[in-house]
Short mmCIF file of C-alpha atoms and ligand atoms in Angstrom, two decimals:
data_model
loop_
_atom_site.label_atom_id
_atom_site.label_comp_id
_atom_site.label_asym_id
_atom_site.label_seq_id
_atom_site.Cartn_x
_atom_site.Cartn_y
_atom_site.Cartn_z
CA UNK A 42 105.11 132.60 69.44
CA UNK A 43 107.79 130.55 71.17
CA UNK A 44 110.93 130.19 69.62
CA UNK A 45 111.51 127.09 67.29
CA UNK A 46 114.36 124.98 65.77
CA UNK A 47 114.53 123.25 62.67
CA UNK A 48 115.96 119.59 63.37
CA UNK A 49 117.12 116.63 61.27
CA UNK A 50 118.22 113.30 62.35
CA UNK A 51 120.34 112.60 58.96
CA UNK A 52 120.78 108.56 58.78
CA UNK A 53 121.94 106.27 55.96
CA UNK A 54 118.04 104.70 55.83
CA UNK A 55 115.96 107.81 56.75
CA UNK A 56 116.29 111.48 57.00
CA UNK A 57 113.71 112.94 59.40
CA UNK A 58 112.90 116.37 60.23
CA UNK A 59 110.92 118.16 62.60
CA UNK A 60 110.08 121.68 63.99
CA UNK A 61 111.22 121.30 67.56
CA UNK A 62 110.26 123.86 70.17
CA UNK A 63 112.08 125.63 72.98
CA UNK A 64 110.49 122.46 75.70
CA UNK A 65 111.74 119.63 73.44
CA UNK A 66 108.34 118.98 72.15
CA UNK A 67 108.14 117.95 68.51
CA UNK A 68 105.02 120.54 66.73
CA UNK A 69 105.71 119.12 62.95
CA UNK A 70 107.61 115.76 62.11
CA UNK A 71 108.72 114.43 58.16
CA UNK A 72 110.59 112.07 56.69
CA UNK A 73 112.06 110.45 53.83
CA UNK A 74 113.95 107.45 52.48
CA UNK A 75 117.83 109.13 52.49
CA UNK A 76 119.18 109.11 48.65
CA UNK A 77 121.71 106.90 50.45
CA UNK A 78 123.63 106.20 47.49
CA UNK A 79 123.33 109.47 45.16
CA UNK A 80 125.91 111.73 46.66
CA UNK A 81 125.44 114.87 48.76
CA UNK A 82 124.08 117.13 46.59
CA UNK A 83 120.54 115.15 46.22
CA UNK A 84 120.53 114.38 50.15
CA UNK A 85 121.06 118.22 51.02
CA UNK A 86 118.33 118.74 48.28
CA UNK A 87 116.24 116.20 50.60
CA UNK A 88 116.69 118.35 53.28
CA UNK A 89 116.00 121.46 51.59
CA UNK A 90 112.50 119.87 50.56
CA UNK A 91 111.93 118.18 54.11
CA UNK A 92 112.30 122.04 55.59
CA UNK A 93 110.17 123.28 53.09
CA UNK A 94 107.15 120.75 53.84
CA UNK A 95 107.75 121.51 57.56
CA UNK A 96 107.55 124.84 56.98
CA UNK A 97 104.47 124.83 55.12
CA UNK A 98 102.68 123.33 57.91
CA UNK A 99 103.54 126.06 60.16
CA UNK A 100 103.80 129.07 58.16
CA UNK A 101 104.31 131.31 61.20
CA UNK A 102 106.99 129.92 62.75
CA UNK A 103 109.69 131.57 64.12
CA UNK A 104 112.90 129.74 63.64
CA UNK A 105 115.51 130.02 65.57
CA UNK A 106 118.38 127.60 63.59
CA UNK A 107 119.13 124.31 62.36
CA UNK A 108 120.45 121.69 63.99
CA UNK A 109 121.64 118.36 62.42
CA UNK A 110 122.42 115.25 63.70
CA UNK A 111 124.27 113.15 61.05
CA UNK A 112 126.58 109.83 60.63
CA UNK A 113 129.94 110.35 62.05
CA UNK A 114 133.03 110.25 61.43
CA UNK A 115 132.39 114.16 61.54
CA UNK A 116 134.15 117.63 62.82
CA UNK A 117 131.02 119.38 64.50
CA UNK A 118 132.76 122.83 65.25
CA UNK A 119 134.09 123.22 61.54
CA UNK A 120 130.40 121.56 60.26
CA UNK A 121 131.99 119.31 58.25
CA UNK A 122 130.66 115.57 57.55
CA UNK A 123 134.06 113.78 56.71
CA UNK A 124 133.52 110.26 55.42
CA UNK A 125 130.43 108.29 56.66
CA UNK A 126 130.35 105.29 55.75
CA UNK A 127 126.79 104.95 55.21
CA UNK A 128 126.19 107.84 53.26
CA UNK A 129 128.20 107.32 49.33
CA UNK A 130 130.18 109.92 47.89
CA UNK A 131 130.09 112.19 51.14
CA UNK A 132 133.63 113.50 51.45
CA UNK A 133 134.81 116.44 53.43
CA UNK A 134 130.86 118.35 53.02
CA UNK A 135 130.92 121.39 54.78
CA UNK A 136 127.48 121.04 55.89
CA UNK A 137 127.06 123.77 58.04
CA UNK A 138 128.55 126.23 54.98
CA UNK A 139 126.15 124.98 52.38
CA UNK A 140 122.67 124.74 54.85
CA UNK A 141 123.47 128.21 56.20
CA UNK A 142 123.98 129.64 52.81
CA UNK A 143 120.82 128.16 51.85
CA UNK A 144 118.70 129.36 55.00
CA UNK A 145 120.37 132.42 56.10
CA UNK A 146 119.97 130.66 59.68
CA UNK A 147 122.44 129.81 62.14
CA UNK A 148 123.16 125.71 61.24
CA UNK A 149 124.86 123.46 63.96
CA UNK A 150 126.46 119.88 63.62
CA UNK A 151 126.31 116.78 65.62
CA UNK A 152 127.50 113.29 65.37
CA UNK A 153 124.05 111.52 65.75
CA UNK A 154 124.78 109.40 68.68
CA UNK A 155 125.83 112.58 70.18
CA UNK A 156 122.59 114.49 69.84
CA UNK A 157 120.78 111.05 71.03
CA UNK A 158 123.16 111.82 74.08
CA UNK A 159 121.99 115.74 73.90
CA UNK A 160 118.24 114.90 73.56
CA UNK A 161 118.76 112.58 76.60
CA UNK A 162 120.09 115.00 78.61
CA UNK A 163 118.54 117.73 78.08
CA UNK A 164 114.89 116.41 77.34
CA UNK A 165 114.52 113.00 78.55
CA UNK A 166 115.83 110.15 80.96
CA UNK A 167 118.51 112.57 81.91
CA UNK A 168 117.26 115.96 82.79
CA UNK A 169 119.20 117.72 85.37
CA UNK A 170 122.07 115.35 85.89
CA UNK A 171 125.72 116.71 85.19
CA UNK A 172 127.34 113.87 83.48
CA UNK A 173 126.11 110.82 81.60
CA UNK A 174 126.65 107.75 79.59
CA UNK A 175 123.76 107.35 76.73
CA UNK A 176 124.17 104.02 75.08
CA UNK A 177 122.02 103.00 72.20
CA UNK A 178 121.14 98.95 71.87
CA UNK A 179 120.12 98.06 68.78
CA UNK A 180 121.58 96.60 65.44
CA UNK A 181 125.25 97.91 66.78
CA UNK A 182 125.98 99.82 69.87
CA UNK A 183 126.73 103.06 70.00
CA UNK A 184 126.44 106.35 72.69
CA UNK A 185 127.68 109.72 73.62
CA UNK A 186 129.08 110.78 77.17
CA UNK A 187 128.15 113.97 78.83
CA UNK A 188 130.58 114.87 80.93
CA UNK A 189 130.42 117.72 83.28
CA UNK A 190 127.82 119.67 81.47
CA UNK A 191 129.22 118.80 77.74
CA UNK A 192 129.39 116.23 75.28
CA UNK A 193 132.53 114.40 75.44
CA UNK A 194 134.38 114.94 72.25
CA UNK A 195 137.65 114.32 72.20
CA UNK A 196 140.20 114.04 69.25
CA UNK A 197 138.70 114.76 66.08
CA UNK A 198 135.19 114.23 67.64
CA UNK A 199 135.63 110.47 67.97
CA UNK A 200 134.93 109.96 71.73
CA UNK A 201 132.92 107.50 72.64
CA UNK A 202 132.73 104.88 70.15
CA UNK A 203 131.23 102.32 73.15
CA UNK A 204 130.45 99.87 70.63
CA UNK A 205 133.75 98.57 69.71
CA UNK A 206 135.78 99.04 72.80
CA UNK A 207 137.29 95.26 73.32
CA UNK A 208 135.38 93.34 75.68
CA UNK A 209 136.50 89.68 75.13
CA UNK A 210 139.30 87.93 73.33
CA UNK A 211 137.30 85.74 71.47
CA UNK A 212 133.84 85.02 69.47
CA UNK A 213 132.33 86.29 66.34
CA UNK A 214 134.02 89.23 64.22
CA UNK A 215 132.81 92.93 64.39
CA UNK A 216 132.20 94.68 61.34
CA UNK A 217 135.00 96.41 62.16
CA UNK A 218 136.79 93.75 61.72
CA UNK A 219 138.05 93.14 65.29
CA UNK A 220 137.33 90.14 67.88
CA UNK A 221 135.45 91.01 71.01
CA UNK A 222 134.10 94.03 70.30
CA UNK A 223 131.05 95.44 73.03
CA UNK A 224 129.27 95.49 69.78
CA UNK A 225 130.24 92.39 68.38
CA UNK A 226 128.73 90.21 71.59
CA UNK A 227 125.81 92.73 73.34
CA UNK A 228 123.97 94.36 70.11
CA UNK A 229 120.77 93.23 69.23
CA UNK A 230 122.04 91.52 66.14
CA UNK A 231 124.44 89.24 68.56
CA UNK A 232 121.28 88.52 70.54
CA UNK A 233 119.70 87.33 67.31
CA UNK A 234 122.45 85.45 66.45
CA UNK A 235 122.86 83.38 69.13
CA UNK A 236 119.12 82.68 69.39
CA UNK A 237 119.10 81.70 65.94
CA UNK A 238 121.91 79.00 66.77
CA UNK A 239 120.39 77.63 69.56
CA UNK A 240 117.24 76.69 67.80
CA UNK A 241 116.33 75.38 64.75
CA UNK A 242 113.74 75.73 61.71
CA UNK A 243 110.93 73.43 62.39
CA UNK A 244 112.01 73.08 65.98
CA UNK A 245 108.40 74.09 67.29
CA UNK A 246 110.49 76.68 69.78
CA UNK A 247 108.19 79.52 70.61
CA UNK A 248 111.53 81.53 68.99
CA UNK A 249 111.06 79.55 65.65
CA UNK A 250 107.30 79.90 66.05
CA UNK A 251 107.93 83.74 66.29
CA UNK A 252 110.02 84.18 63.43
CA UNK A 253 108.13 82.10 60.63
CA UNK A 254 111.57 79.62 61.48
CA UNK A 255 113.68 82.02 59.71
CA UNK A 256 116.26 84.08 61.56
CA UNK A 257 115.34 84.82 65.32
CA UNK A 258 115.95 88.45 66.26
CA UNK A 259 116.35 90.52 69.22
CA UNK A 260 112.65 91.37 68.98
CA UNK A 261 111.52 87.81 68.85
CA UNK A 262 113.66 87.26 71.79
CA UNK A 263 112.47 89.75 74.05
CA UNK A 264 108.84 88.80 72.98
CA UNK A 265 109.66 85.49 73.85
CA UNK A 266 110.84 85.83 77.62
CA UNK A 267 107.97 88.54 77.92
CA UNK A 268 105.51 85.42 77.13
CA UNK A 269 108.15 83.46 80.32
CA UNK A 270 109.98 80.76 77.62
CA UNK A 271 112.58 79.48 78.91
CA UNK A 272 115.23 79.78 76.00
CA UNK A 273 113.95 83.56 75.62
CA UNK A 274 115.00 83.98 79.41
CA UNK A 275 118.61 82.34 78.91
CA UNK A 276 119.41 84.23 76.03
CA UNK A 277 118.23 87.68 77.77
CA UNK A 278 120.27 86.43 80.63
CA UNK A 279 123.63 85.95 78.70
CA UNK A 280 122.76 89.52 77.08
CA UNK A 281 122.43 91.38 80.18
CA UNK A 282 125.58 89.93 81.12
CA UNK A 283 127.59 90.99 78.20
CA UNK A 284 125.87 94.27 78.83
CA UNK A 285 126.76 94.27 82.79
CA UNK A 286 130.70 94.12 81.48
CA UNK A 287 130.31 97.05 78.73
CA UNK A 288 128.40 99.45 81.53
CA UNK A 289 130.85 98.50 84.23
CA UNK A 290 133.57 99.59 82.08
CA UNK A 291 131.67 103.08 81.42
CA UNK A 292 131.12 103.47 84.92
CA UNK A 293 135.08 103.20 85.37
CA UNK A 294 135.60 105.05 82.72
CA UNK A 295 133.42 108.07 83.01
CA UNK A 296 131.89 108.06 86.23
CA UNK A 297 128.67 109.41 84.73
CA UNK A 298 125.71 110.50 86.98
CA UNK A 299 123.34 107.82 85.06
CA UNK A 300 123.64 105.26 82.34
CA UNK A 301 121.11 105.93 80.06
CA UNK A 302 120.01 102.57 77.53
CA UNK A 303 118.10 102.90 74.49
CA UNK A 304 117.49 101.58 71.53
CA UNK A 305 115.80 98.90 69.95
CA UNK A 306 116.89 96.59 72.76
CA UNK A 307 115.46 98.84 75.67
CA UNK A 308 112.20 97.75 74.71
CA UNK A 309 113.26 94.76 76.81
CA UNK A 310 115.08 97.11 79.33
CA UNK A 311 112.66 95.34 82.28
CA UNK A 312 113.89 92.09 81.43
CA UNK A 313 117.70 92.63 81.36
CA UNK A 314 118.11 95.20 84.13
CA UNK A 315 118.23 93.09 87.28
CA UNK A 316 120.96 90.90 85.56
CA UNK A 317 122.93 94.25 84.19
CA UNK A 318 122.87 95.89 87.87
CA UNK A 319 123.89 92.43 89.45
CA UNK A 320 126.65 92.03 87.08
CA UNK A 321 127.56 95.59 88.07
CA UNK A 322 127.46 94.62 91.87
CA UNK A 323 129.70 91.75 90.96
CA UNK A 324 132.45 93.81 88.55
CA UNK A 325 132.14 97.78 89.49
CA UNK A 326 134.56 99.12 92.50
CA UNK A 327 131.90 99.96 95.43
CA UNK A 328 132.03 103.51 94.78
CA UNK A 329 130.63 103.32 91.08
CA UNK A 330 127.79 100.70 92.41
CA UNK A 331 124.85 103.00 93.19
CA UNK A 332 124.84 104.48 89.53
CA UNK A 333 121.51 104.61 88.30
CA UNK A 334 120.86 102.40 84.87
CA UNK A 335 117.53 103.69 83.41
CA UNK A 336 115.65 103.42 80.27
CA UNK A 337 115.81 106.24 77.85
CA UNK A 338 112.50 107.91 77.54
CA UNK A 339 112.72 110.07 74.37
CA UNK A 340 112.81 106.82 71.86
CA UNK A 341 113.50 107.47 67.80
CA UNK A 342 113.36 111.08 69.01
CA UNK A 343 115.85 111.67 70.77
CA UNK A 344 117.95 112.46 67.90
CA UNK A 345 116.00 114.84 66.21
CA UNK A 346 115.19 116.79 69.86
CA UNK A 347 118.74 116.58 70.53
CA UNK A 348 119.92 118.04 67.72
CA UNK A 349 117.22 121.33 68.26
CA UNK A 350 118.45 121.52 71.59
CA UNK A 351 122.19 122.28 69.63
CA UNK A 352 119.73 125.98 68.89
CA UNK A 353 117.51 126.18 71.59
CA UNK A 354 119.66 125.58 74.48
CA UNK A 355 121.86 128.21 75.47
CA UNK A 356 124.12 128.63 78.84
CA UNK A 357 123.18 125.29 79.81
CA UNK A 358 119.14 125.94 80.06
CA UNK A 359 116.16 126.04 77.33
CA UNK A 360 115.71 128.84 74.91
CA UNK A 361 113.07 130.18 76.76
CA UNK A 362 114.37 129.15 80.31
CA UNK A 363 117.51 131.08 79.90
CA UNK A 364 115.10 134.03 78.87
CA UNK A 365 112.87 133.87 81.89
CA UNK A 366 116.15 133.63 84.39
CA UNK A 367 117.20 137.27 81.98
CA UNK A 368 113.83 138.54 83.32
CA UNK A 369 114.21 137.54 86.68
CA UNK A 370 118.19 138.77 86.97
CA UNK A 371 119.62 135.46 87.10
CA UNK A 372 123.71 135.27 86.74
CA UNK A 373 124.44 132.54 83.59
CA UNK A 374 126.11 130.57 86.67
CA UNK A 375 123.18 130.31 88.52
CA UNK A 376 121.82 129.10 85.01
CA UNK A 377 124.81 126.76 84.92
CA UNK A 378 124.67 125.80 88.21
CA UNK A 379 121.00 124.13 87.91
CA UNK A 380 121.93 121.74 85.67
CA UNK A 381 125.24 121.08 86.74
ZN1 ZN B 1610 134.15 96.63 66.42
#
């Protein structure tokens, strides 16, 4: 039987866990509503639980290791989940220490918008480029960068925090607390916002209409200029160009390979791209122009299959690649060299 991974994608609403196999492919999925607010000990317990109904399911399986994709800030090589603030009375939890005490299996860490990144890469929109930019659309923004065959950690793991690098002097405050944040103007919630200001309860708009005339959101909008209104199609036009300033900076910046959206918002990737890659014609140097923006292909999942991939991928190719290229006398660089 082909070698498996235990995954979770550990997130301040949900904790989800699947058995993941050597491909990417997902061969058990569960979930449950994260203890959010009852301290470590009962989430891990929640994991501990998840793995065991998992396991059930496939009583044969062959794992491999854990891998866990949680809320950052967090140090992935020591395994420790610092201080998320989603997650209450996590301080300092040396997560890889307490799951591999537990399991007797190898345990691996990763800031969640950095296994998104992985599971990209590795499984989805991604596959076989060297460097990339992942950025996820949705209530905020956030991403991970691959560059040059790894993720892109930095000091203290905090690369990368695309949603709040300062993209205007003015406008509405982050939650962060700054002016101008990426985040604060081009997540979904800033879409919502502004479509919920232009238009009004009772208004008749096909927004209002939508939302029961309570609060548009980014979903409503996008439905909206799918169905051709004409306020939908503004509003997705000012997005994409808020959007077409954050990507050229990340072009710029990291001179990825790709730009890879998801999200909720890349559910209207066909609506916004032709703005974003005009804006990018307008604002990137020539050389960064040709950059490929594409929309993510692995979804919710990426996460979870990113964060098996921390197990199952080794020397830069699959589990079971890397195995195959053994058989066949492959050098690791020639491994390497594939995906680089
Ligand atoms: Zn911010």
């Amino acid at each position: 039987m082909t070698k498996l991974a235990l995954a979770f994608d550990l997130g301040g609403t949900a904790l989800r866990g699947a058995l993941v196999e050597s491909d990417g492919r997902i061969v058990a999925h569960a979930s449950a509503s994260t203890l959010a607010g009852a301290g470590s000990e009962a989430v891990i317990s929640q994991i501990v639980a998840l793995a065991g109904t998992l396991l059930r399911e496939h009583p044969q399986a062959k794992v491999a290791g854990i891998g866990v994709g949680a809320p950052g800030p967090l140090d992935p090589k020591a395994g420790i989940v610092i201080a998320p603030p989603t997650l209450a009375g996590w301080h300092d939890v040396p997560l890889i220490d307490i799951l591999g005490r537990h399991f007797g299996l190898p345990v691996r860490l990763e800031n969640d918008a950095n296994a998104a990144a992985l599971g990209e890469w590795r499984f989805g929109a991604g596959r076989g480029s060297g460097s990339l930019v992942f950025v996820t659309v949705s209530t905020g923004i956030g991403g991970g960068v691959v560059a040059d065959g790894h993720i892109y950690h930095g000091r203290r793991g905090l690369a990368a925090e695309i949603g709040h690098m300062t993209v205007t002097g003015e406008g509405d405050r982050c939650f962060c607390g700054a002016i101008g944040c990426f985040e604060a103007v081009a997540s979904g919630t800033a879409l919502g916002r502004r479509a919920t200001r232009l238009t009004a309860p009772g208004d008749g708009s096909l927004l209002r209409r939508l939302s029961n005339d309570g609060d548009v959101s980014a979903r409503h909008v996008v439905e909206a200029a799918k169905a051709g209104d004409a306020n939908a199609l503004d509003l997705i036009e000012a997005e994409a160009q808020w959007l077409g300033i954050g990507f050229t900076n990340l072009l710029h910046l990291y001179s990825p390979d790709l730009i890879v959206m998801g999200g909720g918002l890349s559910n209207g990737f066909d609506l916004l791209a032709p703005s974003i890659r005009a804006v990018i014609q307008q604002r990137a140097m020539p050389a960064y122009r040709d950059v490929p923006i594409v929309q993510a292909e692995l979804g919710d999942r990426a996460g979870l299959i990113g964060a098996a991939s921390l197990i199952l991928w080794e020397g830069g190719a699959p589990l079971a690649m890397a195995q195959d290229d053994k058989d066949r006398g492959a050098t690791p660089d020639a491994t390497e060299a594939r995906h680089g």
